[in-house]
mmCIF file of C-alpha atoms in Angstrom:
data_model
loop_
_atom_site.group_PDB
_atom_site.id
_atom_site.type_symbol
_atom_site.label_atom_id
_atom_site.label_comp_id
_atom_site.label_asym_id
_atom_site.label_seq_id
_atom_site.Cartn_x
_atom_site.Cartn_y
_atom_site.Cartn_z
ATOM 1 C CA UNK T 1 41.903 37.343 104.589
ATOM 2 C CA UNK T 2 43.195 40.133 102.309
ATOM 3 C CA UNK T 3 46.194 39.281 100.713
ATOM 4 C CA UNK T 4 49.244 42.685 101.280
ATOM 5 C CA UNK T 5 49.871 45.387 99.538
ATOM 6 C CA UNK T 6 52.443 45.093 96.386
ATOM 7 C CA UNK T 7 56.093 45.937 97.342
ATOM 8 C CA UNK T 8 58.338 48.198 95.224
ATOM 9 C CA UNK T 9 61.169 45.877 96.352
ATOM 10 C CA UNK T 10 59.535 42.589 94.625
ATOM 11 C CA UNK T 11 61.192 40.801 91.719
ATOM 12 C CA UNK T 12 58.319 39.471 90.524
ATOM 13 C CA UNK T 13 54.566 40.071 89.637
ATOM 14 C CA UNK T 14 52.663 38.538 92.243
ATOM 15 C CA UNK T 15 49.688 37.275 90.833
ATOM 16 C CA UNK T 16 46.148 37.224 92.540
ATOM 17 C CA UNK T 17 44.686 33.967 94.048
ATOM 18 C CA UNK T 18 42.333 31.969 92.516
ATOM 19 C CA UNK T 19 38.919 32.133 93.977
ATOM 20 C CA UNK T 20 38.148 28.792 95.202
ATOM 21 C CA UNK T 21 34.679 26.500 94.913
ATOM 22 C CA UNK T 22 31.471 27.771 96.181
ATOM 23 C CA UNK T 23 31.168 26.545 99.647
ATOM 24 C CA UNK T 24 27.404 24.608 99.705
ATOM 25 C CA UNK T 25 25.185 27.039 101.501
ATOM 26 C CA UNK T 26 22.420 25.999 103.724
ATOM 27 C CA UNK T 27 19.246 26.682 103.001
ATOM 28 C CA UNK T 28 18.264 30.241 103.581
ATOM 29 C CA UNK T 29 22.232 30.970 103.310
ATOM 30 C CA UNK T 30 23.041 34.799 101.741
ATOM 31 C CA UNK T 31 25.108 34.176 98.874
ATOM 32 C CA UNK T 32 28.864 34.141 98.712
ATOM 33 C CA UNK T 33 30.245 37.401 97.615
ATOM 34 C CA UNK T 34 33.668 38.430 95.470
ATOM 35 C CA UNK T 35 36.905 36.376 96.241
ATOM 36 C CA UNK T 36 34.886 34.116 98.423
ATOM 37 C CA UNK T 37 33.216 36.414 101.197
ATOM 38 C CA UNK T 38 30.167 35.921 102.329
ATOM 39 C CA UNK T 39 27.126 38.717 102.495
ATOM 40 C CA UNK T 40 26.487 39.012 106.017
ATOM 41 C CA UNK T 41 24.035 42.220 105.967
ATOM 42 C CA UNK T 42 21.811 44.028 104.177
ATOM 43 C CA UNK T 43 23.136 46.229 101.297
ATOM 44 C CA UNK T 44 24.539 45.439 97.653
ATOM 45 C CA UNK T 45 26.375 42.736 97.171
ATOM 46 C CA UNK T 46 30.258 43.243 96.606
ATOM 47 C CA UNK T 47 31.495 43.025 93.066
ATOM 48 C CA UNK T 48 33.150 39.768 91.568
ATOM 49 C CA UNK T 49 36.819 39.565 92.193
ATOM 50 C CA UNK T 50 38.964 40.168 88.998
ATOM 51 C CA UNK T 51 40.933 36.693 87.722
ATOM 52 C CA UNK T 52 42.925 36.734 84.297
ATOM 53 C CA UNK T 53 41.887 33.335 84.292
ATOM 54 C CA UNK T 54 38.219 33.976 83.914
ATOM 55 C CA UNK T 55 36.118 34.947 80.513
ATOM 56 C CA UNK T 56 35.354 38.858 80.043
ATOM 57 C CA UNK T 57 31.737 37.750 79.630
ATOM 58 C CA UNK T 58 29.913 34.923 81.591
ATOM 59 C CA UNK T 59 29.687 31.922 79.458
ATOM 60 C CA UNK T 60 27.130 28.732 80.040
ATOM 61 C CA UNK T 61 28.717 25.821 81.731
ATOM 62 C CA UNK T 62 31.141 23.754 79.463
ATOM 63 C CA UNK T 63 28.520 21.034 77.259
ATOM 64 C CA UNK T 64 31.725 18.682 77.181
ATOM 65 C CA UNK T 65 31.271 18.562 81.561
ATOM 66 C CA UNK T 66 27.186 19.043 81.306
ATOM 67 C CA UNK T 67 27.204 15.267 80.593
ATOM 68 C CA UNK T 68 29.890 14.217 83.135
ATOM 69 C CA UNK T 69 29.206 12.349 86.290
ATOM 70 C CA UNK T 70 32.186 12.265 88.478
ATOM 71 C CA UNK T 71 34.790 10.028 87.388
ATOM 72 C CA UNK T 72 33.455 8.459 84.088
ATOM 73 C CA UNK T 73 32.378 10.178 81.128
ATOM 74 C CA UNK T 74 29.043 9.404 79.179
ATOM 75 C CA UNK T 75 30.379 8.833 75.586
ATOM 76 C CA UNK T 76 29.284 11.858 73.209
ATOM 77 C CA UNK T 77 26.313 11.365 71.024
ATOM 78 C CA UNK T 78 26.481 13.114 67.387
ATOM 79 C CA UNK T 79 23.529 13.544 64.660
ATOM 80 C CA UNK T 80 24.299 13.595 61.822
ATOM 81 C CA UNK T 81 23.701 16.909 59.035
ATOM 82 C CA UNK T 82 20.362 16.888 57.953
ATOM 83 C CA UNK T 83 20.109 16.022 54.082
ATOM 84 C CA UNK T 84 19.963 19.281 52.115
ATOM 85 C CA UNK T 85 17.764 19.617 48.848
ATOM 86 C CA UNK T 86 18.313 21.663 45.942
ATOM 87 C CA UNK T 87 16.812 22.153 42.795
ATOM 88 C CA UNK T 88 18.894 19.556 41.175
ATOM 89 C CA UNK T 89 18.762 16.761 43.942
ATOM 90 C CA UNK T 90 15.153 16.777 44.426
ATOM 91 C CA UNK T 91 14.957 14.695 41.068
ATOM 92 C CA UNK T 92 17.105 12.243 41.271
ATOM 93 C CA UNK T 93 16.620 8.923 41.224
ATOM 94 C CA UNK T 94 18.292 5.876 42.515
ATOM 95 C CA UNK T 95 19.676 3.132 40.836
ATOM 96 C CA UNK T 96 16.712 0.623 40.954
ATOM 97 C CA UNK T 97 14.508 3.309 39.573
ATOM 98 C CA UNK T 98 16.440 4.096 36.753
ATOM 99 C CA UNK T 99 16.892 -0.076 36.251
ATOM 100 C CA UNK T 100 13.298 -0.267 36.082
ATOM 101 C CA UNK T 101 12.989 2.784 33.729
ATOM 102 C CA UNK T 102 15.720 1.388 31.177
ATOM 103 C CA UNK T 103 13.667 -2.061 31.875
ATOM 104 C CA UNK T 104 10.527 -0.313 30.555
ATOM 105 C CA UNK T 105 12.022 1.986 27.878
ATOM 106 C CA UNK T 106 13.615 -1.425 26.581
ATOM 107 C CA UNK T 107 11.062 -3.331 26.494
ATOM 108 C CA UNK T 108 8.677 -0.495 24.901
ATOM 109 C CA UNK T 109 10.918 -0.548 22.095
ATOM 110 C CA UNK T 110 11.496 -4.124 21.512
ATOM 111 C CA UNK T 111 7.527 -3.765 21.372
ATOM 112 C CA UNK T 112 7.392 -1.213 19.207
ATOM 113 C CA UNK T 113 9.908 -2.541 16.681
ATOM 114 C CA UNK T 114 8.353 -5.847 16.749
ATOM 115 C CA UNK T 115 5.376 -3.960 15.599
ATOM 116 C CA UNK T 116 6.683 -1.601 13.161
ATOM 117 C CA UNK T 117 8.458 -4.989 11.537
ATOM 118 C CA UNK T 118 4.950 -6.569 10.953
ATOM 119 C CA UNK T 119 3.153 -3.121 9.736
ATOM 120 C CA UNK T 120 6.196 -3.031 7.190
ATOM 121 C CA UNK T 121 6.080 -6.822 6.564
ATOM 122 C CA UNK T 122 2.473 -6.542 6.388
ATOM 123 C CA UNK T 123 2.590 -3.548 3.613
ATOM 124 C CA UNK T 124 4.958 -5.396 1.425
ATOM 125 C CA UNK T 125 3.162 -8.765 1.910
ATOM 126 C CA UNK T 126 0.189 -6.392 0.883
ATOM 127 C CA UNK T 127 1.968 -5.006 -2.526
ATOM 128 C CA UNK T 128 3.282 -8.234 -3.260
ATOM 129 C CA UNK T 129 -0.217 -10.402 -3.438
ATOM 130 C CA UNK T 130 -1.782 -6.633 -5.529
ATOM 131 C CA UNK T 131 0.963 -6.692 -7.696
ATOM 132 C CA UNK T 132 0.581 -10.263 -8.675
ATOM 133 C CA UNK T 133 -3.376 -9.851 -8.980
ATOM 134 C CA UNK T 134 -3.116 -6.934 -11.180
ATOM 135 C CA UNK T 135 -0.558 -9.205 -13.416
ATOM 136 C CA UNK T 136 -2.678 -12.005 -13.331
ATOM 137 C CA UNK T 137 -5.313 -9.641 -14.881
ATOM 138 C CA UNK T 138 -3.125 -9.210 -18.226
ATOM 139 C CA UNK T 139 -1.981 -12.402 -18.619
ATOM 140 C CA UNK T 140 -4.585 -13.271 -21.582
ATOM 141 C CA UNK T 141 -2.721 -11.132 -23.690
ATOM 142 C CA UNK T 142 1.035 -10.667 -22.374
ATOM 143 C CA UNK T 143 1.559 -14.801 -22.424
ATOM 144 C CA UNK T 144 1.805 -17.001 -25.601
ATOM 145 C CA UNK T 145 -0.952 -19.496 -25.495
ATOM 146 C CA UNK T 146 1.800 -22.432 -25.411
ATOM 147 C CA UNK T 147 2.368 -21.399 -22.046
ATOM 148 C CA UNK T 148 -1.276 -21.463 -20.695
ATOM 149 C CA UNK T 149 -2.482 -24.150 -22.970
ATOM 150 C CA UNK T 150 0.811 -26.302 -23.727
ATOM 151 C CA UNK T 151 0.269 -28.926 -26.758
ATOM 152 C CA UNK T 152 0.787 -31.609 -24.440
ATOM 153 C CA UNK T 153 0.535 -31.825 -20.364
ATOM 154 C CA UNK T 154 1.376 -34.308 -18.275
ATOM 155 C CA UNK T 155 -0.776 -35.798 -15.932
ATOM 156 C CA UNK T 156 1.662 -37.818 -13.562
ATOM 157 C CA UNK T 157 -1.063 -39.621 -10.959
ATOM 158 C CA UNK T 158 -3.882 -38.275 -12.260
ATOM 159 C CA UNK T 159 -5.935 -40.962 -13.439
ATOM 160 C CA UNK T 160 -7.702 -43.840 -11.271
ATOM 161 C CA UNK T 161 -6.198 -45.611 -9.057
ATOM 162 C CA UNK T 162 -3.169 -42.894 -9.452
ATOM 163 C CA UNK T 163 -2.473 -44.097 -13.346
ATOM 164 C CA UNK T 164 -0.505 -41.671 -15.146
ATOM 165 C CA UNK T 165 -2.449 -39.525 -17.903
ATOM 166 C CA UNK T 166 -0.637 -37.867 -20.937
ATOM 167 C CA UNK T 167 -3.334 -34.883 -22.182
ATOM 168 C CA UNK T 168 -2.480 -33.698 -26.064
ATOM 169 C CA UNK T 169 -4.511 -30.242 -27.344
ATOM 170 C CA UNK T 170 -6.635 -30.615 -30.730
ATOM 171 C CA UNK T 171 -8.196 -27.164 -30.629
ATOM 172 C CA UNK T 172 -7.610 -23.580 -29.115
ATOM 173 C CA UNK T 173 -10.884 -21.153 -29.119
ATOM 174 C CA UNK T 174 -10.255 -17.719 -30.316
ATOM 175 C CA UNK T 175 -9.908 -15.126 -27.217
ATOM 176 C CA UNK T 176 -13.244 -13.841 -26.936
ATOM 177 C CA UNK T 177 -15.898 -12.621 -24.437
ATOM 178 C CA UNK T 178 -18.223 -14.983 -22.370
ATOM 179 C CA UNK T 179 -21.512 -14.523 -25.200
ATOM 180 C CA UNK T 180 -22.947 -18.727 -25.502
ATOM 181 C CA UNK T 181 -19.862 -19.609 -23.283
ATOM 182 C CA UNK T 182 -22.018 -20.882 -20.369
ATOM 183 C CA UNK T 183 -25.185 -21.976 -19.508
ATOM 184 C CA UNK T 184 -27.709 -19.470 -19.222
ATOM 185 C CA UNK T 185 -27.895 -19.730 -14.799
ATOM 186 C CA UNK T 186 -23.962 -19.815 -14.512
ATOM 187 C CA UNK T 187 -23.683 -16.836 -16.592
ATOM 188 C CA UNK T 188 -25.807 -15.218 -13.524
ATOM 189 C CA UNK T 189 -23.714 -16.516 -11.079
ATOM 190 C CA UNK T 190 -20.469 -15.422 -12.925
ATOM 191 C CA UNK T 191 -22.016 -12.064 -13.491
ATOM 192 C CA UNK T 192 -21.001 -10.151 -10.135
ATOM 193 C CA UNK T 193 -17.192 -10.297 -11.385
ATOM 194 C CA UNK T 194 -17.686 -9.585 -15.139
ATOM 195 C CA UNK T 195 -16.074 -11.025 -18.066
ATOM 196 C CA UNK T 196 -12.781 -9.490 -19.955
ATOM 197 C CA UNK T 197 -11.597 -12.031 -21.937
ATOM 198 C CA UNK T 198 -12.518 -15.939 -22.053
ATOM 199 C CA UNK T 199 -9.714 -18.348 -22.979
ATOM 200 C CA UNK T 200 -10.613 -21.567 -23.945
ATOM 201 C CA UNK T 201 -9.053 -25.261 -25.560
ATOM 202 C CA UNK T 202 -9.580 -28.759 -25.896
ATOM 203 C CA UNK T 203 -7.779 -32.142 -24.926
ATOM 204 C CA UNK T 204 -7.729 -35.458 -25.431
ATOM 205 C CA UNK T 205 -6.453 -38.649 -23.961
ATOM 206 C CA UNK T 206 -3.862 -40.708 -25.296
ATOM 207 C CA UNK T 207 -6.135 -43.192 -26.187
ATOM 208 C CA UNK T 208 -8.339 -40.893 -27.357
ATOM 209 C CA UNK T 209 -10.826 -42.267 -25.760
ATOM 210 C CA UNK T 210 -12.054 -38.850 -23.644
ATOM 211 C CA UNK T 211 -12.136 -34.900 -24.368
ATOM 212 C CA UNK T 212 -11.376 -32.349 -22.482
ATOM 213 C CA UNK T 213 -12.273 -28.999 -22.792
ATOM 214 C CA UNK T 214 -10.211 -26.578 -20.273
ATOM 215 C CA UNK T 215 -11.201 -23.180 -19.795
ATOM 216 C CA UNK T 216 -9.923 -19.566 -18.531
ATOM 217 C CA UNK T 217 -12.405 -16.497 -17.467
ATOM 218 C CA UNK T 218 -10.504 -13.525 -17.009
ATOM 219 C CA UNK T 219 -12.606 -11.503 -15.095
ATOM 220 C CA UNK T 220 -13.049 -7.482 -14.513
ATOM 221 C CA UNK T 221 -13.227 -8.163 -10.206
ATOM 222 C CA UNK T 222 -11.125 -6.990 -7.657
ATOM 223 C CA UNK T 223 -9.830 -9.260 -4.775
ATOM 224 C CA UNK T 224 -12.799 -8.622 -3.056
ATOM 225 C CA UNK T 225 -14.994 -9.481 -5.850
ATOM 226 C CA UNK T 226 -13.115 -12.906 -6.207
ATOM 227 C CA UNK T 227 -12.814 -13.871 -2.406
ATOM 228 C CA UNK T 228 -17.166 -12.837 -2.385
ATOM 229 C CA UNK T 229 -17.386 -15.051 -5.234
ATOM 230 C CA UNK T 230 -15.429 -18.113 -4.402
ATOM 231 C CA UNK T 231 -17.139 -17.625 -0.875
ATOM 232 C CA UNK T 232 -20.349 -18.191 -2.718
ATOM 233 C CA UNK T 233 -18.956 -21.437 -4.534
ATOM 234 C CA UNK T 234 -17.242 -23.235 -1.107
ATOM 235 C CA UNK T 235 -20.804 -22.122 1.003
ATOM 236 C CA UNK T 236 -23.343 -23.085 -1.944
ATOM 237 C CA UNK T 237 -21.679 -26.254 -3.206
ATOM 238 C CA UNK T 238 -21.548 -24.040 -6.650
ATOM 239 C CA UNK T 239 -19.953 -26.599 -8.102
ATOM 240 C CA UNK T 240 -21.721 -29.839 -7.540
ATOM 241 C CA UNK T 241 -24.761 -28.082 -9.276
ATOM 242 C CA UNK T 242 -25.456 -30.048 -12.715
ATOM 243 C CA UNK T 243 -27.236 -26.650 -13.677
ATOM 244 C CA UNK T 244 -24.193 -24.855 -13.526
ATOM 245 C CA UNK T 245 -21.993 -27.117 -15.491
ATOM 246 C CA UNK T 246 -19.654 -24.979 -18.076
ATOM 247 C CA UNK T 247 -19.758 -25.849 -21.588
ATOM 248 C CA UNK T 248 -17.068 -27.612 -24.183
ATOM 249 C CA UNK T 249 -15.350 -26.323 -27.044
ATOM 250 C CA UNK T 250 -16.039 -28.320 -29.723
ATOM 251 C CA UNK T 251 -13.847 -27.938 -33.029
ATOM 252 C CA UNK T 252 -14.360 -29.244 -36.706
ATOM 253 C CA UNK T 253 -12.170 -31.681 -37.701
ATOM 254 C CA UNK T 254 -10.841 -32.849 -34.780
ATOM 255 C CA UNK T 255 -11.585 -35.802 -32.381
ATOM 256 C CA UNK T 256 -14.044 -33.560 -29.940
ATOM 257 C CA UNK T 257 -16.084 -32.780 -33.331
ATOM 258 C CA UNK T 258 -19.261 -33.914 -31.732
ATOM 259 C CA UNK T 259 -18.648 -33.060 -27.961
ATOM 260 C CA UNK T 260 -21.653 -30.719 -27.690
ATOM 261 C CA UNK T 261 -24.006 -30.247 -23.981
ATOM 262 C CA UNK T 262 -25.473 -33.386 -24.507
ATOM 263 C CA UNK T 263 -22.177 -35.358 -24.102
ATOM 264 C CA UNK T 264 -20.820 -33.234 -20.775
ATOM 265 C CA UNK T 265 -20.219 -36.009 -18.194
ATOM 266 C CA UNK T 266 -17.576 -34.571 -15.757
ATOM 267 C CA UNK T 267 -16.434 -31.140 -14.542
ATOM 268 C CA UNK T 268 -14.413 -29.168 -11.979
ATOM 269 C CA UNK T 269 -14.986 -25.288 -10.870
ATOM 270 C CA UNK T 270 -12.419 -23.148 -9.409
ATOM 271 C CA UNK T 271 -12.680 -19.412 -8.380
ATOM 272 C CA UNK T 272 -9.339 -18.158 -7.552
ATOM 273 C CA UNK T 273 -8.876 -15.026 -4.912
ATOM 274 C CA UNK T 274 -5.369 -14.697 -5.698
ATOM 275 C CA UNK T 275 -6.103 -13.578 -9.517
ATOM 276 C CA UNK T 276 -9.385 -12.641 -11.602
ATOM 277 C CA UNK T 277 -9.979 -15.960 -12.816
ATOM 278 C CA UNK T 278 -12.385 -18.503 -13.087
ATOM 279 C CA UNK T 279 -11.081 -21.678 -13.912
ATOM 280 C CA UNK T 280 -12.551 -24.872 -15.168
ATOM 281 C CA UNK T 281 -12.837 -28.368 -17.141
ATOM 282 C CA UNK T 282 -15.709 -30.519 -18.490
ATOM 283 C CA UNK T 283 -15.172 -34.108 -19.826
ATOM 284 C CA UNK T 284 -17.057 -36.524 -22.008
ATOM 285 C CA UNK T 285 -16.360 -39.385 -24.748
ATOM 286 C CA UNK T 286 -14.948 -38.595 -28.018
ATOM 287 C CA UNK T 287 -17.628 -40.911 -29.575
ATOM 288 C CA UNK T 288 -20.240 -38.670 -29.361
ATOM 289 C CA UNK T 289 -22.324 -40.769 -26.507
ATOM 290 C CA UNK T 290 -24.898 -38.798 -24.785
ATOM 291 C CA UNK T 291 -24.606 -38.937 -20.505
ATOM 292 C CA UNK T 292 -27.976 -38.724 -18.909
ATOM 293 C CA UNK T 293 -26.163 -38.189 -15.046
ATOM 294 C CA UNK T 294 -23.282 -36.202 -15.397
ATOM 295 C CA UNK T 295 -21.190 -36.005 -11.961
ATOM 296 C CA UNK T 296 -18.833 -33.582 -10.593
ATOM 297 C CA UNK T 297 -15.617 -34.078 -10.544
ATOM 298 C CA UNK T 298 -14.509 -33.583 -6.976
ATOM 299 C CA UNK T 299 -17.291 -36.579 -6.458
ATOM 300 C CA UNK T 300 -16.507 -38.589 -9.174
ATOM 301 C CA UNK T 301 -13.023 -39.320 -8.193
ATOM 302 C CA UNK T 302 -13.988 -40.998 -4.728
ATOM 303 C CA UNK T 303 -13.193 -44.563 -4.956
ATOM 304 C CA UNK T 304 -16.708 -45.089 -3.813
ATOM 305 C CA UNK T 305 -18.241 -43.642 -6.586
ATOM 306 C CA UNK T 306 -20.378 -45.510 -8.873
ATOM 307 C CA UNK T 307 -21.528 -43.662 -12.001
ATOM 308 C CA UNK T 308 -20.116 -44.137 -15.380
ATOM 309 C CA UNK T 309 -18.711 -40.674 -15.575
ATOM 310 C CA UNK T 310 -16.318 -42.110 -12.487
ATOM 311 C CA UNK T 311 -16.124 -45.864 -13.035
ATOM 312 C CA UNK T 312 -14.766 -44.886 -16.843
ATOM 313 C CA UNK T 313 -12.191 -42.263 -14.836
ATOM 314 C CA UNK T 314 -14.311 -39.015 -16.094
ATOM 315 C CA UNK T 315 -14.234 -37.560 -13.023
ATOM 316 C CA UNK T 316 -10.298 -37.752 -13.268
ATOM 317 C CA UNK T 317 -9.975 -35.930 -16.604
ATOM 318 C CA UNK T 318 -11.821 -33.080 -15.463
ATOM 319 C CA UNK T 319 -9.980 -32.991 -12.052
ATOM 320 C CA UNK T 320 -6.624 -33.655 -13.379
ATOM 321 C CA UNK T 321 -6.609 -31.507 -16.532
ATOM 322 C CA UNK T 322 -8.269 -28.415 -14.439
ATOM 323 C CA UNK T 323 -5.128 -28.933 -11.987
ATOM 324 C CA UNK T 324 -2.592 -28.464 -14.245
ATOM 325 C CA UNK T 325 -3.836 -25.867 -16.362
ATOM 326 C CA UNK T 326 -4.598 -23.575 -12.914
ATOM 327 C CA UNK T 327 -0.802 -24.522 -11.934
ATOM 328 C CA UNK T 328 0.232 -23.292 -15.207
ATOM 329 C CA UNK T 329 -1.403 -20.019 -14.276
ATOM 330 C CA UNK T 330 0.201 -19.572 -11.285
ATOM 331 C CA UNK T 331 3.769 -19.953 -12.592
ATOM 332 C CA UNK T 332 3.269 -17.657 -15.403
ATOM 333 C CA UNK T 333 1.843 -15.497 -12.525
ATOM 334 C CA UNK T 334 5.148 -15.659 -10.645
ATOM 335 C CA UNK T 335 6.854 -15.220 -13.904
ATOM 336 C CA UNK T 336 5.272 -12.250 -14.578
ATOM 337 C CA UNK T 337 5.780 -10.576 -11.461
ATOM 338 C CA UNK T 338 9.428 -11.298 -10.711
ATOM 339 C CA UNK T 339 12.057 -8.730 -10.879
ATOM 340 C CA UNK T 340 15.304 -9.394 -13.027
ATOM 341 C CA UNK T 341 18.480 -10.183 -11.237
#
């Protein structure tokens, strides 16, 4: 039913009904037309009836009642913003990534310091032992002989049976070179390192009983040259070889007068690496006696040796002397190298 026409005599503005729900049409049904009438013939259908309460356009049904289903309300399901990239955040990194990465920068540097410390340790290690080789090399002439050769040495120990020894010096060689110093064959061994200056003197017991000649080859080798030749010695047995024994000093007017080749009964090799030397002892009686079956020292003083260079304590003069003299060596070595506080 159509509502009347406005008055000019109302008050008030009378507003329009509301068009109510859709009746549910049966199949086949015309559809309902504006302000609820229904299309019963053929022709256009009649426009929508005007509501201030509807939109100006049409609008999709509500998405807040799309879920609904009649009393109770589905509860609303959100997704979260997708994670947006830029330049910046594409590199980073969380924290157990960067852990590790201090971790490994850490841990490359602790390596690499460790090994930096023992290429520097190793270089001054290095200058050290060629600094105290190329002293060693001028000791012949930068030391007073007292301190190579002292007048008397004391050989705490060093005799049999760990007796004590007291060694006092008759005679000191010239300096010279190695001409009629050594047997003809040991002269070719000693040839690979050269000779630059020979230092040479004599000892005797305090019974004066023995002589000692002790002896000092300065050579012209490098460290090389010395650690090739002292190889040589330790893999040849160098110095067990009677052939190769050194010979004695033997000075007028003195107790080792008549110690000559014939009377050699004891001696002791050493080829150092730390210095150009060649250092060595030979022993025999001051009476002149002749030994048929000289002995090396380093066998000599077993206690189950039982030649008369050993049984009369031979082998511990050469031995004993040679010791000392080398130790000698070294401290003037370390003497000569160290730096003034």
């Amino acid at each position: 039913m159509t509502a009347p026409e406005a008055t000019a005599s109302e008050t008030t503005t009378r507003l329009r009904p509301v068009p109510g729900a859709p009746e549910p049409r049966s199949p086949g049904a015309a559809p309902a037309g504006a302000a609820g009438e229904r299309r019963t013939g053929p022709g256009p259908a009649p426009a929508a009836a005007w509501s201030p309460l509807a939109p100006a356009h049409p609008v999709g049904p509500d998405p807040a009642l799309s879920w609904s289903t009649g009393a109770a309300a589905r509860p609303v399901v959100s997704f979260g913003q997708p994670e947006v990239f830029d330049e910046r955040s594409r590199h980073r990194v969380g924290p157990r990534t960067a852990a590790a990465a201090a971790c490994l920068v850490l841990g490359l540097g602790l390596i690499g310091g460790a090994v930096t410390g023992s290429w520097l340790t190793g270089d001054s290690e290095d200058d050290a032992t060629a600094g105290r080789f190329t002293a060693a090399a001028a000791l012949w002439h930068n030391v007073p002989v007292d301190q190579l050769f002292p007048p008397t040495v004391e050989g705490t120990g060093a005799g049999p049976g760990g007796a004590d020894r007291t060694w006092t010096r008759v005679a000191v060689a010239p300096d010279s070179g190695c001409a009629h110093a050594f047997d003809p064959l040991l002269q070719k061994v000693l040839a690979p390192v050269g000779c630059q200056r020979l230092l040479r003197a004599t000892y005797t017991d305090a019974t004066q009983s023995y002589v000692t000649t002790v002896g000092l080859l300065f050579t012209k080798a490098d460290p090389a040259g010395m650690a090739a030749l002292a190889a040589r010695f330790r893999t040849e047995r160098l110095d067990r070889r009677t052939d190769l024994m050194p010979r004695p000093y033997a000075a007028e007017g003195t107790v080792a007068a008549g110690f000559g080749d014939e009377q050699r009964a004891s001696w002791a090799i050493s080829v150092l690496t730390d210095a150009p030397v060649v250092a060595y002892a030979v022993s025999g009686w001051a009476d002149g006696r002749t030994v048929d079956a000289p002995q090396a020292a380093a066998d000599a003083v077993s206690s189950d040796a039982t030649t008369a260079p050993a049984q009369s304590g031979l082998g511990n003069e050469a031995q004993g002397l040679a010791d000392r003299i080398e130790r000698r060596l070294r401290q003037n070595i370390g003497t000569g190298t160290e730096k003034p506080s």
